[in-house]
Structure formats: structure tokens, C-alpha cells
Amino acid sequence: MRTALWVILLAAMLATRRQAAAASRTCLWQAAQQLRGGASTTATESQAQQQGQATQRRRPLRQRSLTRSFSSGPATNATTIGVAFDIDGVIKQGKKTCAEALWALQELDKRGVPYVFLTNGGGGRTEEEYALELTKKLQGPLEPCGCSGHKREVLPGAPAPEISTSQMVLAYSKFPELEELKDHPVLVVGEPLDKVRHVAKAMGFEKAVHLMDYLARHPEMDPFGTDKRKGPQDPKDWETFAGVLVVADPGDQFWPALQLVTDVLLSPNPQAAELAPEQVPIYFSNNDLLWKEAFAHSRFGQGAYVATLRLLYEKRLAALGLSEEEIAARTSGRWNIYGKPEVPQQMLAEKRLMITAAAKGDAVPAHFYMVGDNPRSDMQGAFNARGAGRPWDGVLVRTGVYQDGDDTAHASVVVDSVAEAVEWILEHGINEGHIPAEKS
């Protein structure tokens, strides 16, 4: 008996080695639980017991078709659900597009359930450009991402979804609402340079000056700089900035982004004065400390830049003689964080879900689900929205940032992949009355 047990465990280890290191640990833990007779306890329940969280007990997900339980397609004057998906660590891992994602989206399309993509990324793409790129990625090639592998068949004859512009909610999708800045020079930060420069103009900031273009005009501002290229010749009177837009992660520009943005926050025209009486506003597209790319472990995101900039800026103000009270008054209302987990970003996703439902003729969403891999942004966003009276549930997947044992940030459930997430959402939707059951 003991020998057989070890053989089974060894087989599980060999099978899961093909997955990312984090997913491998999860799969092996689940296999051991089943061998010990713990198959009736879900991973979420075990985690709740370990962390002392009051997570509601839920039935294990079943690998089955859902066609008998739910009515297919929209119904007149009916309500349904809406689903928001994170992208990195959910739909894709680095350059790999998840096979489970195609099944999940086809399943929602078949049932008339609208969905959008709510990401703290964007990489300088417009919503239209990202929609086209994601559509192509979903056409293949595809690879399994979840620890249990892709066990569901893609619907025969069903095409890959064609993603529309309205389905893309990017980290900076709310920036165009900053109408008061559009007629003034603004300093923009982020890589890739050409894309960020382009998307700033596309969002209506005609007088946007990229950080590296400003540095090319004033190379003496960064004594350690090695980038000697010449940027576009912006009008010389674009020297006084009305604000700063951090569109994307600064990447290789991290150091000059710290120095030059600090200079502009101290004075809207650093060439004229070192310290002005007031600070111009700064807008960050997200505050993600970590995100998941191709490497097995999480990488620093824009949140690392936010934290570093704030620390250095306040130390610089202190060195200039400002008291703690003066520093707090200067920065109050001037540091603005967009993206997840902020409630306005979740509300923008709700609005886009309504638009998507109307465009497709789907039923009106009355309850919303956030599917993500990052507890601090995805799950916290759903929880924050729920705290503001919005009808959201968070579904956490193990294919990205989250590791078993981490704080789930009040996720309603933890599952292996986006496919299991959609199965749970559909089951939960009918159990809670958010989706009409098929009449017998």
C-alpha cells in the first residue's frame, strides 16, 4: 500500500514539473490531499482554515458540461451576469496564451454572458490596438496554463472571440476624462517610448511631452544618463507642465523618471525655479507592486515606482526645509492612483459590460465577477467595489501572482485556471439567482 502511494505521488510530481514552479506546488498539494481522502475539501476551505478566514464552504467544482443547468443565450428583459478578466496571469502567461481562456470565453459567448478585460497594463497601446492583438492571440497557438491542464474541448466549429474596443479597460482608460489637462503641456512617463507617446496623443493630450524627450532637450538634468538621442522638437514654450501622467511602467527609464518627475513636482518649470509654492497633480495608471510575466516568480510593477518616487520626493522636500505638516498639505489631493483596486476602475468595467451587452443583444448584467491572479489588485478591487455597494465577487486563479497560503484579499473562491473560474461563476450565478435556470 505504501509503495503504491509513493508511485502515485512520484507520477504526480513528474506530471506537474511541466508547469510553472508555483502551479507545481499547488497540484502536488491537491494530489496529496486526495490520496489522504481529503477530496471533499476544496482548496479554498483548507486555505480558510489555515488563515482563520470566515470563507463560506462551497461544493467542489465538477469537470462537467453545464448545458443542462443553464439556459443558453439571452432572454428578453432578463438579467444576467458580467465577467471582468485580468489578462496577465489569467488569459496569458508571458507570451503564452492559455488554452483554458479560449474555452472560457466561448462558454460565456454561448450563454450570452458579456465580458470585458480589466487590466492594470496596456503597454502604450490604444484600446483598439490591444483588442486586435488579443483577438489574434486567442486564435492560437494555445498552451495549457492551469495546473490541472486543459481538459475541456473547445466548442466545435466555434471561432475564437473577436474582441471589441469597448471590451478593453486598460490601466489608463480613465485618463481621457482629465479634460482640464488637455490644453496644457503634460509630462508623460512610460515604456515603450513610441507607444506611450502615441497613446498620450490618442487620448487627447496634444501637448504631451515624453519624459525622455524632455531629457533630450535638457540632458544636464540627469548627470548619469547615457541616452544621447535627440527627441522630437516640441515647442520651446512647452516648459511649464500642468501635470504628470504615468501611463506605463518606466522600465529602463526608472532612474531618470525618479529624478525628472521629482523636479517637475517641485516646480512645474524646473528651468525657472527649484521649488514652487504648489505641486502639480500626478496621475498613476496603477499601483501594482507585483505582476506576473514569463518568469516563474512575480516581478516589480508600477507600484514599486510609485512607492520609490513618493519616498524620495518627500525626502527632497524635507531637505528643502519643509515640515511634515507642510509636506502633507502639499501632496494632499495631488497624488492620484487609477487602475485596480480603485472603485472608479471597477465602475468603468461595469459601464463597459453594459455597453458590450447592448452591442451583442445580451441580457443586462446585474451582478459582476472579477477573475484575476493578483489578490492586491484584482480581488481587492472586487472587495472595494462590494464595500461601496456594488455587486461584485472575486474569483482568484493560481496561474499568476497568487501562491497558496497568500492572503486572498476576500476572494469568494480560489481555482486552478480561468476555465475553472468560469465554471464556478456559472454555477454560482444560477445558485444565487443571477442567471435564470432552464425551465424543465
CSV table of C-alpha atoms in Angstrom, one decimal:
chain,number,residue,atom,x,y,z
A,1,MET,CA,0.0,0.0,0.0
A,2,ARG,CA,2.8,2.4,1.0
A,3,THR,CA,4.7,1.5,-2.2
A,4,ALA,CA,1.7,2.2,-4.4
A,5,LEU,CA,1.2,5.5,-2.6
A,6,TRP,CA,4.7,6.6,-3.4
A,7,VAL,CA,4.4,5.6,-7.0
A,8,ILE,CA,1.3,7.7,-7.4
A,9,LEU,CA,2.9,10.7,-5.7
A,10,LEU,CA,6.0,10.3,-8.0
A,11,ALA,CA,3.8,10.3,-11.0
A,12,ALA,CA,2.1,13.5,-9.8
A,13,MET,CA,5.5,15.1,-9.4
A,14,LEU,CA,6.6,14.2,-12.9
A,15,ALA,CA,3.4,15.4,-14.4
A,16,THR,CA,3.4,18.8,-12.7
A,17,ARG,CA,7.0,19.6,-13.4
A,18,ARG,CA,6.0,20.8,-16.8
A,19,GLN,CA,4.0,23.6,-15.1
A,20,ALA,CA,5.5,26.7,-13.5
A,21,ALA,CA,7.0,26.3,-10.1
A,22,ALA,CA,4.1,27.8,-8.2
A,23,ALA,CA,1.5,25.8,-10.1
A,24,SER,CA,3.5,22.6,-9.5
A,25,ARG,CA,3.4,23.1,-5.7
A,26,THR,CA,-0.4,23.6,-5.8
A,27,CYS,CA,-1.0,20.5,-8.0
A,28,LEU,CA,1.1,18.3,-5.8
A,29,TRP,CA,-0.6,19.5,-2.6
A,30,GLN,CA,-4.0,18.7,-4.1
A,31,ALA,CA,-2.9,15.3,-5.2
A,32,ALA,CA,-1.7,14.5,-1.7
A,33,GLN,CA,-5.0,15.8,-0.2
A,34,GLN,CA,-6.9,13.4,-2.5
A,35,LEU,CA,-4.7,10.5,-1.5
A,36,ARG,CA,-5.4,11.2,2.1
A,37,GLY,CA,-9.1,11.1,1.5
A,38,GLY,CA,-9.4,14.9,1.5
A,39,ALA,CA,-11.0,15.2,-1.9
A,40,SER,CA,-14.3,16.6,-0.4
A,41,THR,CA,-12.5,19.6,0.9
A,42,THR,CA,-11.8,22.4,-1.6
A,43,ALA,CA,-8.5,24.3,-1.7
A,44,THR,CA,-10.4,27.4,-0.6
A,45,GLU,CA,-11.8,25.8,2.5
A,46,SER,CA,-8.3,24.5,3.5
A,47,GLN,CA,-6.8,27.9,3.0
A,48,ALA,CA,-9.6,29.5,5.0
A,49,GLN,CA,-8.8,27.1,7.9
A,50,GLN,CA,-5.1,27.8,7.7
A,51,GLN,CA,-5.6,31.6,7.6
A,52,GLY,CA,-8.6,31.8,10.0
A,53,GLN,CA,-10.8,33.5,7.4
A,54,ALA,CA,-14.5,33.1,7.5
A,55,THR,CA,-14.8,31.8,4.0
A,56,GLN,CA,-18.1,30.1,3.2
A,57,ARG,CA,-17.9,26.4,2.5
A,58,ARG,CA,-18.5,25.6,-1.2
A,59,ARG,CA,-19.0,22.5,-3.2
A,60,PRO,CA,-16.0,21.2,-5.2
A,61,LEU,CA,-16.1,22.2,-8.9
A,62,ARG,CA,-17.1,19.3,-11.1
A,63,GLN,CA,-15.5,18.6,-14.5
A,64,ARG,CA,-18.7,18.5,-16.4
A,65,SER,CA,-20.8,20.2,-19.1
A,66,LEU,CA,-23.1,22.9,-17.8
A,67,THR,CA,-25.6,22.8,-20.7
A,68,ARG,CA,-28.4,21.2,-18.7
A,69,SER,CA,-28.2,23.7,-15.8
A,70,PHE,CA,-28.3,27.0,-17.6
A,71,SER,CA,-30.4,28.5,-20.3
A,72,SER,CA,-28.4,29.2,-23.4
A,73,GLY,CA,-28.4,32.7,-24.9
A,74,PRO,CA,-30.0,35.9,-23.8
A,75,ALA,CA,-33.7,36.3,-22.8
A,76,THR,CA,-35.8,39.3,-23.4
A,77,ASN,CA,-35.9,41.7,-20.4
A,78,ALA,CA,-33.8,39.2,-18.4
A,79,THR,CA,-30.8,39.9,-16.2
A,80,THR,CA,-27.6,38.1,-16.2
A,81,ILE,CA,-24.0,38.4,-15.0
A,82,GLY,CA,-21.0,40.2,-16.3
A,83,VAL,CA,-17.4,39.0,-16.1
A,84,ALA,CA,-14.2,41.0,-16.0
A,85,PHE,CA,-10.9,39.2,-16.7
A,86,ASP,CA,-7.5,40.3,-15.9
A,87,ILE,CA,-5.1,39.4,-18.7
A,88,ASP,CA,-1.5,38.7,-17.5
A,89,GLY,CA,-1.5,35.6,-15.3
A,90,VAL,CA,-5.1,34.7,-16.4
A,91,ILE,CA,-5.6,34.9,-20.1
A,92,LYS,CA,-1.9,34.6,-20.9
A,93,GLN,CA,1.5,33.9,-19.2
A,94,GLY,CA,4.2,36.0,-20.8
A,95,LYS,CA,4.0,35.2,-24.5
A,96,LYS,CA,1.9,32.0,-23.9
A,97,THR,CA,-1.8,32.3,-24.5
A,98,CYS,CA,-3.8,30.0,-22.2
A,99,ALA,CA,-5.9,27.3,-23.9
A,100,GLU,CA,-8.3,27.4,-20.9
A,101,ALA,CA,-9.0,31.1,-21.8
A,102,LEU,CA,-10.5,30.2,-25.3
A,103,TRP,CA,-12.8,27.6,-23.8
A,104,ALA,CA,-13.9,30.0,-21.0
A,105,LEU,CA,-14.7,32.9,-23.4
A,106,GLN,CA,-16.5,30.6,-25.9
A,107,GLU,CA,-18.6,29.2,-23.0
A,108,LEU,CA,-19.6,32.7,-22.0
A,109,ASP,CA,-20.4,33.7,-25.6
A,110,LYS,CA,-22.6,30.6,-25.9
A,111,ARG,CA,-24.6,31.6,-22.9
A,112,GLY,CA,-25.0,35.3,-23.8
A,113,VAL,CA,-22.8,36.4,-20.8
A,114,PRO,CA,-20.9,39.7,-21.6
A,115,TYR,CA,-17.3,40.0,-20.5
A,116,VAL,CA,-14.5,42.6,-20.6
A,117,PHE,CA,-10.8,42.6,-19.9
A,118,LEU,CA,-9.8,44.7,-16.9
A,119,THR,CA,-6.1,45.1,-16.8
A,120,ASN,CA,-3.6,47.2,-15.0
A,121,GLY,CA,-1.5,47.1,-18.1
A,122,GLY,CA,-1.8,48.4,-21.6
A,123,GLY,CA,1.9,48.9,-22.6
A,124,GLY,CA,1.1,52.1,-24.5
A,125,ARG,CA,-1.5,50.5,-26.8
A,126,THR,CA,-4.8,52.1,-27.5
A,127,GLU,CA,-7.9,50.1,-26.6
A,128,GLU,CA,-8.4,49.4,-30.2
A,129,GLU,CA,-4.9,48.2,-30.7
A,130,TYR,CA,-5.0,45.9,-27.7
A,131,ALA,CA,-8.3,44.5,-28.8
A,132,LEU,CA,-6.9,43.5,-32.1
A,133,GLU,CA,-3.8,42.0,-30.5
A,134,LEU,CA,-5.8,39.9,-28.0
A,135,THR,CA,-8.1,38.7,-30.8
A,136,LYS,CA,-5.0,37.4,-32.7
A,137,LYS,CA,-3.6,35.8,-29.6
A,138,LEU,CA,-6.8,33.8,-29.0
A,139,GLN,CA,-6.6,32.4,-32.5
A,140,GLY,CA,-3.5,30.4,-31.4
A,141,PRO,CA,-1.2,28.8,-30.8
A,142,LEU,CA,-2.5,28.0,-27.3
A,143,GLU,CA,-1.0,26.1,-24.4
A,144,PRO,CA,-2.4,24.9,-21.0
A,145,CYS,CA,-1.7,27.3,-18.1
A,146,GLY,CA,-3.6,25.7,-15.2
A,147,CYS,CA,-2.0,23.1,-13.0
A,148,SER,CA,-4.7,20.5,-14.0
A,149,GLY,CA,-4.1,21.0,-17.7
A,150,HIS,CA,-6.6,21.8,-20.4
A,151,LYS,CA,-9.3,19.1,-20.0
A,152,ARG,CA,-12.1,20.8,-21.8
A,153,GLU,CA,-12.8,20.7,-25.5
A,154,VAL,CA,-13.0,23.9,-27.4
A,155,LEU,CA,-16.5,24.2,-28.9
A,156,PRO,CA,-16.5,22.5,-32.3
A,157,GLY,CA,-16.9,25.0,-35.1
A,158,ALA,CA,-16.9,28.0,-32.7
A,159,PRO,CA,-14.5,30.7,-33.8
A,160,ALA,CA,-12.2,32.5,-31.5
A,161,PRO,CA,-13.9,35.5,-30.0
A,162,GLU,CA,-13.4,38.9,-31.8
A,163,ILE,CA,-12.7,41.3,-29.0
A,164,SER,CA,-14.1,44.8,-29.4
A,165,THR,CA,-12.6,48.1,-28.3
A,166,SER,CA,-15.3,48.6,-25.7
A,167,GLN,CA,-14.3,45.3,-24.0
A,168,MET,CA,-10.8,46.6,-23.2
A,169,VAL,CA,-10.4,48.5,-19.9
A,170,LEU,CA,-6.8,49.5,-19.7
A,171,ALA,CA,-4.9,51.0,-16.7
A,172,TYR,CA,-5.1,54.4,-18.3
A,173,SER,CA,-8.6,54.2,-19.8
A,174,LYS,CA,-9.8,56.9,-17.4
A,175,PHE,CA,-7.1,59.3,-18.3
A,176,PRO,CA,-9.1,60.9,-21.2
A,177,GLU,CA,-11.5,62.2,-18.5
A,178,LEU,CA,-8.8,64.7,-17.4
A,179,GLU,CA,-10.1,67.4,-19.7
A,180,GLU,CA,-8.5,70.2,-17.7
A,181,LEU,CA,-5.1,69.0,-18.8
A,182,LYS,CA,-5.7,68.6,-22.5
A,183,ASP,CA,-4.9,72.2,-23.5
A,184,HIS,CA,-1.7,72.3,-21.5
A,185,PRO,CA,1.7,70.7,-21.6
A,186,VAL,CA,1.9,67.5,-19.6
A,187,LEU,CA,4.9,65.3,-18.8
A,188,VAL,CA,4.2,61.6,-19.7
A,189,VAL,CA,6.2,58.6,-18.4
A,190,GLY,CA,6.4,55.0,-19.5
A,191,GLU,CA,7.8,52.5,-21.9
A,192,PRO,CA,7.8,51.7,-24.8
A,193,LEU,CA,8.6,55.3,-25.6
A,194,ASP,CA,7.0,55.5,-29.0
A,195,LYS,CA,3.8,53.7,-28.0
A,196,VAL,CA,3.4,55.8,-24.8
A,197,ARG,CA,4.0,59.0,-26.8
A,198,HIS,CA,1.4,57.8,-29.3
A,199,VAL,CA,-1.3,56.8,-26.8
A,200,ALA,CA,-1.0,60.1,-24.9
A,201,LYS,CA,-1.8,61.9,-28.1
A,202,ALA,CA,-4.6,59.5,-28.9
A,203,MET,CA,-6.2,60.2,-25.5
A,204,GLY,CA,-6.4,63.9,-26.4
A,205,PHE,CA,-3.2,65.2,-24.7
A,206,GLU,CA,-1.9,67.1,-27.8
A,207,LYS,CA,0.8,68.8,-25.7
A,208,ALA,CA,2.2,65.7,-24.2
A,209,VAL,CA,5.9,65.7,-23.7
A,210,HIS,CA,7.5,62.3,-23.1
A,211,LEU,CA,10.0,62.2,-20.2
A,212,MET,CA,12.9,61.1,-22.5
A,213,ASP,CA,12.1,63.8,-25.0
A,214,TYR,CA,12.2,66.4,-22.2
A,215,LEU,CA,15.5,64.9,-21.0
A,216,ALA,CA,16.9,65.0,-24.6
A,217,ARG,CA,16.2,68.8,-24.5
A,218,HIS,CA,17.8,69.1,-21.1
A,219,PRO,CA,20.4,66.3,-20.8
A,220,GLU,CA,22.1,68.1,-17.9
A,221,MET,CA,19.1,67.2,-15.7
A,222,ASP,CA,20.4,63.6,-15.5
A,223,PRO,CA,24.2,63.5,-14.9
A,224,PHE,CA,24.2,59.7,-15.0
A,225,GLY,CA,22.3,59.5,-18.3
A,226,THR,CA,23.7,57.6,-21.2
A,227,ASP,CA,20.9,58.1,-23.7
A,228,LYS,CA,22.2,60.8,-26.1
A,229,ARG,CA,19.5,60.5,-28.8
A,230,LYS,CA,17.6,63.6,-29.8
A,231,GLY,CA,13.8,63.6,-29.3
A,232,PRO,CA,11.1,65.5,-31.2
A,233,GLN,CA,11.5,69.2,-31.2
A,234,ASP,CA,8.5,70.2,-29.1
A,235,PRO,CA,7.6,73.9,-29.0
A,236,LYS,CA,10.0,75.8,-26.7
A,237,ASP,CA,7.2,77.3,-24.7
A,238,TRP,CA,6.2,73.7,-23.5
A,239,GLU,CA,8.4,74.2,-20.5
A,240,THR,CA,5.8,74.7,-17.8
A,241,PHE,CA,3.8,71.5,-17.1
A,242,ALA,CA,0.2,71.3,-15.8
A,243,GLY,CA,0.6,67.8,-14.6
A,244,VAL,CA,2.4,64.4,-14.9
A,245,LEU,CA,0.8,61.2,-16.4
A,246,VAL,CA,2.5,57.9,-15.6
A,247,VAL,CA,0.9,55.9,-18.4
A,248,ALA,CA,3.0,52.8,-18.0
A,249,ASP,CA,5.9,51.3,-16.1
A,250,PRO,CA,9.1,53.4,-16.6
A,251,GLY,CA,11.2,50.3,-17.2
A,252,ASP,CA,14.7,51.2,-18.2
A,253,GLN,CA,13.8,54.9,-17.6
A,254,PHE,CA,13.3,54.2,-13.9
A,255,TRP,CA,16.2,56.4,-12.7
A,256,PRO,CA,15.5,59.4,-14.9
A,257,ALA,CA,11.8,59.0,-14.2
A,258,LEU,CA,12.6,59.4,-10.5
A,259,GLN,CA,14.8,62.5,-11.0
A,260,LEU,CA,12.9,64.4,-13.6
A,261,VAL,CA,9.4,63.8,-12.2
A,262,THR,CA,10.7,64.9,-8.7
A,263,ASP,CA,11.9,68.1,-10.4
A,264,VAL,CA,8.5,68.7,-12.0
A,265,LEU,CA,6.7,68.0,-8.8
A,266,LEU,CA,8.9,70.5,-7.0
A,267,SER,CA,8.3,73.1,-9.7
A,268,PRO,CA,6.2,72.9,-12.9
A,269,ASN,CA,9.1,74.6,-14.7
A,270,PRO,CA,12.4,73.2,-13.2
A,271,GLN,CA,14.4,75.5,-15.5
A,272,ALA,CA,12.9,78.6,-13.8
A,273,ALA,CA,12.7,77.6,-10.2
A,274,GLU,CA,13.7,74.8,-7.9
A,275,LEU,CA,10.6,74.9,-5.6
A,276,ALA,CA,7.2,76.4,-6.5
A,277,PRO,CA,4.5,77.2,-3.9
A,278,GLU,CA,2.3,74.3,-5.1
A,279,GLN,CA,2.7,70.9,-6.6
A,280,VAL,CA,1.2,70.0,-10.0
A,281,PRO,CA,-1.1,66.9,-9.9
A,282,ILE,CA,0.4,63.5,-10.8
A,283,TYR,CA,-1.7,60.5,-12.1
A,284,PHE,CA,-0.6,56.9,-11.9
A,285,SER,CA,-2.3,54.4,-14.2
A,286,ASN,CA,-1.9,51.7,-11.5
A,287,ASN,CA,-0.3,50.9,-8.2
A,288,ASP,CA,0.6,47.2,-8.7
A,289,LEU,CA,3.6,46.4,-6.6
A,290,LEU,CA,3.9,42.9,-8.3
A,291,TRP,CA,2.8,41.4,-11.6
A,292,LYS,CA,3.3,38.1,-13.4
A,293,GLU,CA,5.1,37.7,-16.6
A,294,ALA,CA,7.1,34.8,-18.1
A,295,PHE,CA,9.4,34.3,-15.1
A,296,ALA,CA,8.2,31.8,-12.5
A,297,HIS,CA,8.1,34.4,-9.8
A,298,SER,CA,6.4,37.8,-9.6
A,299,ARG,CA,8.2,40.9,-10.8
A,300,PHE,CA,8.0,44.5,-9.6
A,301,GLY,CA,5.4,46.7,-11.3
A,302,GLN,CA,4.5,50.3,-11.4
A,303,GLY,CA,3.7,50.3,-7.7
A,304,ALA,CA,7.4,49.9,-7.0
A,305,TYR,CA,7.9,53.2,-8.9
A,306,VAL,CA,5.1,54.9,-7.0
A,307,ALA,CA,6.5,53.9,-3.6
A,308,THR,CA,10.1,54.9,-4.5
A,309,LEU,CA,9.1,58.3,-6.0
A,310,ARG,CA,6.9,59.2,-3.1
A,311,LEU,CA,9.7,58.4,-0.6
A,312,LEU,CA,12.4,60.3,-2.5
A,313,TYR,CA,10.1,63.3,-3.2
A,314,GLU,CA,9.2,63.7,0.5
A,315,LYS,CA,12.9,63.4,1.5
A,316,ARG,CA,13.7,66.1,-1.1
A,317,LEU,CA,11.0,68.4,0.3
A,318,ALA,CA,12.4,67.8,3.8
A,319,ALA,CA,15.9,68.6,2.6
A,320,LEU,CA,14.5,71.9,1.3
A,321,GLY,CA,13.2,72.7,4.8
A,322,LEU,CA,9.5,71.8,4.6
A,323,SER,CA,8.0,70.3,7.8
A,324,GLU,CA,6.0,67.1,7.9
A,325,GLU,CA,2.8,69.2,8.0
A,326,GLU,CA,3.8,71.3,5.0
A,327,ILE,CA,4.7,68.1,3.0
A,328,ALA,CA,1.4,66.5,3.8
A,329,ALA,CA,-0.5,69.7,2.8
A,330,ARG,CA,1.5,70.0,-0.4
A,331,THR,CA,0.8,66.4,-1.6
A,332,SER,CA,-2.8,66.2,-0.4
A,333,GLY,CA,-5.1,65.6,-3.3
A,334,ARG,CA,-2.2,65.7,-5.8
A,335,TRP,CA,-1.2,62.1,-5.9
A,336,ASN,CA,-3.9,60.2,-7.9
A,337,ILE,CA,-3.9,56.4,-8.3
A,338,TYR,CA,-6.0,54.9,-11.1
A,339,GLY,CA,-6.5,51.3,-12.1
A,340,LYS,CA,-7.4,48.3,-9.9
A,341,PRO,CA,-8.2,48.1,-7.0
A,342,GLU,CA,-9.8,51.6,-7.1
A,343,VAL,CA,-13.6,51.6,-7.2
A,344,PRO,CA,-13.9,54.0,-10.2
A,345,GLN,CA,-12.0,51.5,-12.3
A,346,GLN,CA,-14.4,48.7,-11.3
A,347,MET,CA,-17.3,51.1,-12.1
A,348,LEU,CA,-15.8,51.7,-15.5
A,349,ALA,CA,-15.7,48.0,-16.1
A,350,GLU,CA,-19.4,47.8,-15.2
A,351,LYS,CA,-20.2,50.6,-17.7
A,352,ARG,CA,-18.2,48.7,-20.4
A,353,LEU,CA,-20.1,45.5,-19.6
A,354,MET,CA,-23.4,47.3,-20.1
A,355,ILE,CA,-22.1,48.6,-23.5
A,356,THR,CA,-20.9,45.2,-24.5
A,357,ALA,CA,-24.2,43.5,-23.5
A,358,ALA,CA,-26.2,46.1,-25.5
A,359,ALA,CA,-24.0,45.7,-28.6
A,360,LYS,CA,-24.4,41.9,-28.6
A,361,GLY,CA,-28.0,41.9,-27.6
A,362,ASP,CA,-27.2,40.1,-24.4
A,363,ALA,CA,-29.2,40.4,-21.2
A,364,VAL,CA,-28.4,43.2,-18.8
A,365,PRO,CA,-25.7,42.4,-16.2
A,366,ALA,CA,-27.0,42.7,-12.6
A,367,HIS,CA,-24.0,41.0,-10.9
A,368,PHE,CA,-20.3,41.1,-11.7
A,369,TYR,CA,-17.3,38.8,-11.3
A,370,MET,CA,-13.7,39.7,-11.3
A,371,VAL,CA,-11.3,36.9,-12.4
A,372,GLY,CA,-7.7,37.6,-11.6
A,373,ASP,CA,-4.4,36.3,-10.3
A,374,ASN,CA,-3.4,39.2,-8.1
A,375,PRO,CA,-5.1,39.4,-4.7
A,376,ARG,CA,-3.9,43.0,-4.1
A,377,SER,CA,-5.4,44.4,-7.2
A,378,ASP,CA,-7.9,42.0,-8.7
A,379,MET,CA,-9.5,40.6,-5.6
A,380,GLN,CA,-9.1,43.8,-3.6
A,381,GLY,CA,-10.8,45.7,-6.4
A,382,ALA,CA,-13.9,43.4,-6.3
A,383,PHE,CA,-13.9,43.7,-2.5
A,384,ASN,CA,-13.6,47.5,-2.5
A,385,ALA,CA,-16.4,47.7,-5.1
A,386,ARG,CA,-18.6,45.5,-2.9
A,387,GLY,CA,-17.9,47.7,0.1
A,388,ALA,CA,-19.1,50.6,-2.0
A,389,GLY,CA,-22.4,48.9,-2.6
A,390,ARG,CA,-21.5,47.4,-6.0
A,391,PRO,CA,-22.5,43.8,-6.7
A,392,TRP,CA,-19.1,42.1,-7.2
A,393,ASP,CA,-17.5,38.7,-6.4
A,394,GLY,CA,-13.8,38.0,-6.8
A,395,VAL,CA,-12.5,34.7,-8.3
A,396,LEU,CA,-8.8,34.1,-7.8
A,397,VAL,CA,-6.8,31.9,-10.1
A,398,ARG,CA,-3.5,30.1,-9.4
A,399,THR,CA,-1.9,30.8,-12.8
A,400,GLY,CA,-0.1,34.0,-11.8
A,401,VAL,CA,0.9,36.1,-8.8
A,402,TYR,CA,-1.1,34.3,-6.2
A,403,GLN,CA,0.5,31.4,-4.3
A,404,ASP,CA,-1.3,29.0,-1.9
A,405,GLY,CA,-1.0,30.4,1.6
A,406,ASP,CA,-1.1,34.1,0.4
A,407,ASP,CA,-3.8,36.4,1.7
A,408,THR,CA,-6.7,36.1,-0.8
A,409,ALA,CA,-8.0,39.6,-0.2
A,410,HIS,CA,-11.5,38.4,0.4
A,411,ALA,CA,-11.8,36.3,-2.8
A,412,SER,CA,-15.0,34.3,-3.0
A,413,VAL,CA,-13.2,31.3,-4.3
A,414,VAL,CA,-9.7,30.1,-5.4
A,415,VAL,CA,-9.5,27.9,-8.5
A,416,ASP,CA,-6.8,26.4,-10.8
A,417,SER,CA,-7.4,28.3,-14.0
A,418,VAL,CA,-9.7,30.6,-15.9
A,419,ALA,CA,-11.7,27.6,-17.1
A,420,GLU,CA,-12.5,26.6,-13.6
A,421,ALA,CA,-13.3,30.2,-12.8
A,422,VAL,CA,-16.0,30.4,-15.5
A,423,GLU,CA,-17.4,27.0,-14.4
A,424,TRP,CA,-17.7,28.3,-10.8
A,425,ILE,CA,-19.1,31.6,-11.9
A,426,LEU,CA,-21.9,30.0,-14.0
A,427,GLU,CA,-22.7,27.6,-11.1
A,428,HIS,CA,-22.7,30.4,-8.6
A,429,GLY,CA,-24.7,32.6,-10.8
A,430,ILE,CA,-27.7,30.2,-11.0
A,431,ASN,CA,-27.4,29.2,-7.3
A,432,GLU,CA,-27.6,32.9,-6.3
A,433,GLY,CA,-30.4,33.7,-8.8
A,434,HIS,CA,-28.2,35.9,-11.1
A,435,ILE,CA,-28.7,33.6,-14.1
A,436,PRO,CA,-32.2,32.2,-15.0
A,437,ALA,CA,-32.3,28.4,-14.8
A,438,GLU,CA,-33.6,26.5,-17.8
A,439,LYS,CA,-37.2,25.6,-17.5
A,440,SER,CA,-38.0,21.9,-17.3
